[in-house]
Amino acid sequence: MTRYVLQRVGQAVLVLWAAYTVTFVILYLLPGDPVALMLSANNIEVDSLTPQEREVAAARLGLDRPLWEQYLGMLGAALRGDFGTSFTKGIPVTELLAQRLPGTFLLSAVAIALALALGLAIALVAVWLPRGRMADLFRRAPAIGVSVPNFWIGLLLIQVFAFTLGWFPAMGSEGWQSLVLPAVTMAIPTAAVLAQVLTRSFDDTLGESYIATARAKGLDRWAVLIRHALRNAALPTLTILGLLVGATVTGSIVVETVFSRNGVGRLAQESVLSQDIPVVQAIVVLAAAAFVVVNLVVDLLYPLLDPRIARTPRVSRA
Amino acid sequence: MSTSHRYRTPALAALAAASVLVMAGCSGSTGGAASPAAPGEPVSGGELTVEFWPDNAAFSCVDPFQTYWIEHRQVIRNVADSLTDQDPQTGEIVPWLATDWEVSADGLTYRFDLRDDVTFSDGTAFTADSVVLALESAKATLAAVPGAYGGVYISGYASSTAVDDDTVEVRFSTPNASFLQGTSTTNLAILAASSYEATPEERCLGEVVGSGPFVLDDYTPAEGIDLSKRAGYAWASELNDHQGEAYLDAVHINYVAEDSVRVGNLASGASDIAWPRNPFTPEDRALLESSGATIESRSLPGPSQAYYPNVSNGHPLAEKAVRDALQIAIDRETYAATIYGPEYPVVEGAFDTTTPFFVSQADQLAYDPDRAGEILDAAGWVLEDGAEYRSRDGQTLTLVSPITAETPGDVLIQDQLKQVGIDLELTVYQPADRAAIIANGDYDLLATYYTRADPGVLAWILDERYAGSKAFAKNAQTAETAAEVQRLFDAGLQETDATVRGDIYAELQELLIADGVSFPIFERVQVAATAPEVSGFRFTSESFLSYYDIWKSAE
């Protein structure tokens, strides 16, 4: 087990380093340099600067050194937890992330919890209902949730619950009320995916012989679902949990923009567009770390849900 | 086709009314608190919520000298005062922190008499030294942060000295007749010494202490700004409706990216002022008005929204005939009416109507597709049988226009030009590519704009010596025209007599249209919607929002 964990941690470090390096390379391959972009945003094109002025501008951003030196310098600092200073905001990246992360983290956590609850509820009802119109409705509704764009859901919710009913604010980051609409917006597509996957795996599980046995023992539909099918049907859901975390990262870009929330998603989008290299690097490493951790947790959870998985390696080693 | 002509007739009918409206807009706004919807005496107290278009994601900065973004500058306007103020209606420069001024005959020295009763919000006194420090810091900032936006305002600045506590002398190495107007702008607002002890980056993030009626409490990039009332404020310029402290206790500014959220929040009573970057759509306008909101509008002074050509060799617009045809092939009336609604003013020249020394070139800009066709025929650009577009020697008359995102306006002009056989090719580019597109000359028409209540500011677009992009300025005009344009800019900059300056700028405006250097598209109207309980709305000369006279009636 120790070796297994060490191996996984080693892989995680490798993934982080690769993410960092690939981002660095990609950002430098993008057309236009950050100095020109920042000047453009201030209504000035870089060709109006004298060569000396251009050097001063580049030096301010630490872009005057050779590429490899910048890379090694940034990587070394990153290892010490220093991700440099944002080009566009002039704030240390760690400070910037400390400001922006909690909001996004809270939003994502609430959205994922909501999505899990909602997805599970839809799937349970869908398989519990006897075949018929209602069951069809519950089986088909998730397809709508998956295909409708996030921003549209957000704007629709704002129209109804903010402007018309006035229950929740349409924007901002203050108070739990401001969290409701964005979290629901983010949860809907995720819940839809979850409901689809769960419904399918319930269907598969319910065809298994042990379910027939359970039924034969005289258990009712609901008890069979909860006590016997759920645990097995949950496995595929766990597998896509990592993807769900990814979905909340991309979802947060849209949701934070629509709801004017100050989070990492919007920061990521702004920073990519303005080639704010230090910020993008830090966010990529962070997102990669989240993926790695979630997948590690999932891998470690598998054996608990399905003891066969934990036993397999032992058998093969012997 | 039917879309572009649907509004023609009402637009024509509204033309006269529209130009009157623009004027009414200006005078209405200078009238200040006389908002007819809310009678009664101003009351103190209350907090104002303003929702703006987002702040500058590529450069979060509230330092008046460094920032270009309108949504930042107009907040600063309420925090930091300037030496002078400018009458939005007449363009006249009036006293503010300076009570009087004198310009030397050679235009190189400005002497300002200053008020002696002004303090910054940190308690320090405003003196001649404050002005010297502000200007010297501006110079230092420009050296440390190349391209800092305020550079254009102090072009030619040499040095300044405090003659005594309340007299300051500013010297230039080359004349800069726009400087007096510059002293009225937000970008040359005077900050307290403590602000200049901070680094340019710290100032950007809110280390800004001014002598204005509000104090900057907090700036959170991408989120918003909080202001609170400055106690003891007693030096408002005469352009305001009242003297003394501001009425509002606090102002909360939020940056909202979605137009529909900004509009919905105002209509549903969640905010007090909605301030978009682009004029409201006719639908949003209807929604706002039905909720009791008042729509305020004023054109942003400076160059209008216009295309500037690439006349370098090999490009179709190098040919005068093609430029002449293009100038009258754009149906500006239909554009204004279709894109922004029937009451929207039609652009009349290279500048917006609120620019001092503005002269209307409406006659030269009148839509005349038949004449445009004749000009192109004569130049050999003919429409072959069955062809959609004109061609000559096997080459199609195609004009490439790079845009960042396709708007209905782009498509409308594309359609209008198609009527005369010109192929407008809209190519979408990433903001990161703009500099390269300009440098490589990969365009025929590229749109830009600018805001400053002085016609000389067009030099920042068209005069290679000062331009924000040298390549852009060079591409936009032939060498002969460029020489003439530069001569006029120089004359305008050096001429301190207002009448003569007016003649110079009239000649400049005539030349820009006649020679096809500027192809105006639309008047840049700044609109805002105010909730029913808001009174005392006022546009500054820069078409920014002054919170100073605003008061909220208790409901």
mmCIF file of N, CA, C and O in Angstrom, chain A residues 153-166 170 181, chain B residues 260-261 264 287:
data_model
loop_
_atom_site.group_PDB
_atom_site.id
_atom_site.type_symbol
_atom_site.label_atom_id
_atom_site.label_comp_id
_atom_site.label_asym_id
_atom_site.label_seq_id
_atom_site.Cartn_x
_atom_site.Cartn_y
_atom_site.Cartn_z
ATOM 1 N N ILE A 153 -28.702 29.183 -18.763
ATOM 2 C CA ILE A 153 -29.360 28.779 -17.512
ATOM 3 C C ILE A 153 -29.234 29.907 -16.491
ATOM 4 O O ILE A 153 -30.198 30.294 -15.827
ATOM 5 N N GLY A 154 -28.008 30.452 -16.400
ATOM 6 C CA GLY A 154 -27.748 31.517 -15.431
ATOM 7 C C GLY A 154 -28.647 32.720 -15.675
ATOM 8 O O GLY A 154 -29.292 33.233 -14.749
ATOM 9 N N LEU A 155 -28.703 33.156 -16.925
ATOM 10 C CA LEU A 155 -29.500 34.346 -17.230
ATOM 11 C C LEU A 155 -30.993 34.087 -16.989
ATOM 12 O O LEU A 155 -31.713 34.967 -16.528
ATOM 13 N N LEU A 156 -31.407 32.860 -17.270
ATOM 14 C CA LEU A 156 -32.810 32.499 -17.052
ATOM 15 C C LEU A 156 -33.143 32.555 -15.555
ATOM 16 O O LEU A 156 -34.151 33.136 -15.132
ATOM 17 N N LEU A 157 -32.253 31.954 -14.752
ATOM 18 C CA LEU A 157 -32.470 31.964 -13.298
ATOM 19 C C LEU A 157 -32.498 33.395 -12.776
ATOM 20 O O LEU A 157 -33.305 33.751 -11.908
ATOM 21 N N ILE A 158 -31.599 34.233 -13.314
ATOM 22 C CA ILE A 158 -31.552 35.635 -12.879
ATOM 23 C C ILE A 158 -32.872 36.324 -13.204
ATOM 24 O O ILE A 158 -33.445 37.025 -12.368
ATOM 25 N N GLN A 159 -33.348 36.103 -14.440
ATOM 26 C CA GLN A 159 -34.613 36.716 -14.842
ATOM 27 C C GLN A 159 -35.729 36.374 -13.846
ATOM 28 O O GLN A 159 -36.451 37.248 -13.387
ATOM 29 N N VAL A 160 -35.832 35.076 -13.544
ATOM 30 C CA VAL A 160 -36.950 34.614 -12.727
ATOM 31 C C VAL A 160 -36.744 34.940 -11.243
ATOM 32 O O VAL A 160 -37.576 35.596 -10.622
ATOM 33 N N PHE A 161 -35.613 34.483 -10.700
ATOM 34 C CA PHE A 161 -35.447 34.548 -9.246
ATOM 35 C C PHE A 161 -34.861 35.854 -8.724
ATOM 36 O O PHE A 161 -34.984 36.164 -7.544
ATOM 37 N N ALA A 162 -34.191 36.617 -9.608
ATOM 38 C CA ALA A 162 -33.648 37.894 -9.142
ATOM 39 C C ALA A 162 -34.543 39.049 -9.564
ATOM 40 O O ALA A 162 -35.033 39.804 -8.730
ATOM 41 N N PHE A 163 -34.792 39.177 -10.871
ATOM 42 C CA PHE A 163 -35.521 40.357 -11.349
ATOM 43 C C PHE A 163 -37.021 40.261 -11.076
ATOM 44 O O PHE A 163 -37.647 41.238 -10.698
ATOM 45 N N THR A 164 -37.596 39.070 -11.299
ATOM 46 C CA THR A 164 -39.048 38.965 -11.165
ATOM 47 C C THR A 164 -39.484 38.713 -9.719
ATOM 48 O O THR A 164 -40.305 39.442 -9.172
ATOM 49 N N LEU A 165 -38.897 37.672 -9.104
ATOM 50 C CA LEU A 165 -39.315 37.327 -7.749
ATOM 51 C C LEU A 165 -38.528 38.077 -6.677
ATOM 52 O O LEU A 165 -39.005 38.266 -5.563
ATOM 53 N N GLY A 166 -37.309 38.457 -7.026
ATOM 54 C CA GLY A 166 -36.493 39.203 -6.076
ATOM 55 C C GLY A 166 -36.028 38.396 -4.873
ATOM 56 O O GLY A 166 -35.723 38.950 -3.832
ATOM 57 N N ALA A 170 -28.793 39.153 -8.177
ATOM 58 C CA ALA A 170 -28.360 38.708 -9.497
ATOM 59 C C ALA A 170 -26.843 38.688 -9.618
ATOM 60 O O ALA A 170 -26.306 38.182 -10.588
ATOM 61 N N LEU A 181 -28.029 31.134 -6.752
ATOM 62 C CA LEU A 181 -28.245 31.061 -8.194
ATOM 63 C C LEU A 181 -27.007 30.557 -8.951
ATOM 64 O O LEU A 181 -27.131 29.680 -9.806
ATOM 65 N N SER B 260 -27.416 42.444 -19.674
ATOM 66 C CA SER B 260 -28.775 42.149 -19.220
ATOM 67 C C SER B 260 -28.874 42.199 -17.694
ATOM 68 O O SER B 260 -29.902 42.585 -17.145
ATOM 69 N N VAL B 261 -27.801 41.832 -17.012
ATOM 70 C CA VAL B 261 -27.817 41.879 -15.546
ATOM 71 C C VAL B 261 -27.808 43.331 -15.065
ATOM 72 O O VAL B 261 -28.536 43.711 -14.151
ATOM 73 N N GLY B 264 -31.229 44.706 -15.839
ATOM 74 C CA GLY B 264 -32.231 44.079 -14.976
ATOM 75 C C GLY B 264 -32.130 44.562 -13.543
ATOM 76 O O GLY B 264 -33.138 44.794 -12.877
ATOM 77 N N LEU B 287 -37.389 48.706 -21.701
ATOM 78 C CA LEU B 287 -37.549 48.063 -20.392
ATOM 79 C C LEU B 287 -37.228 49.042 -19.268
ATOM 80 O O LEU B 287 -37.959 49.148 -18.277
#
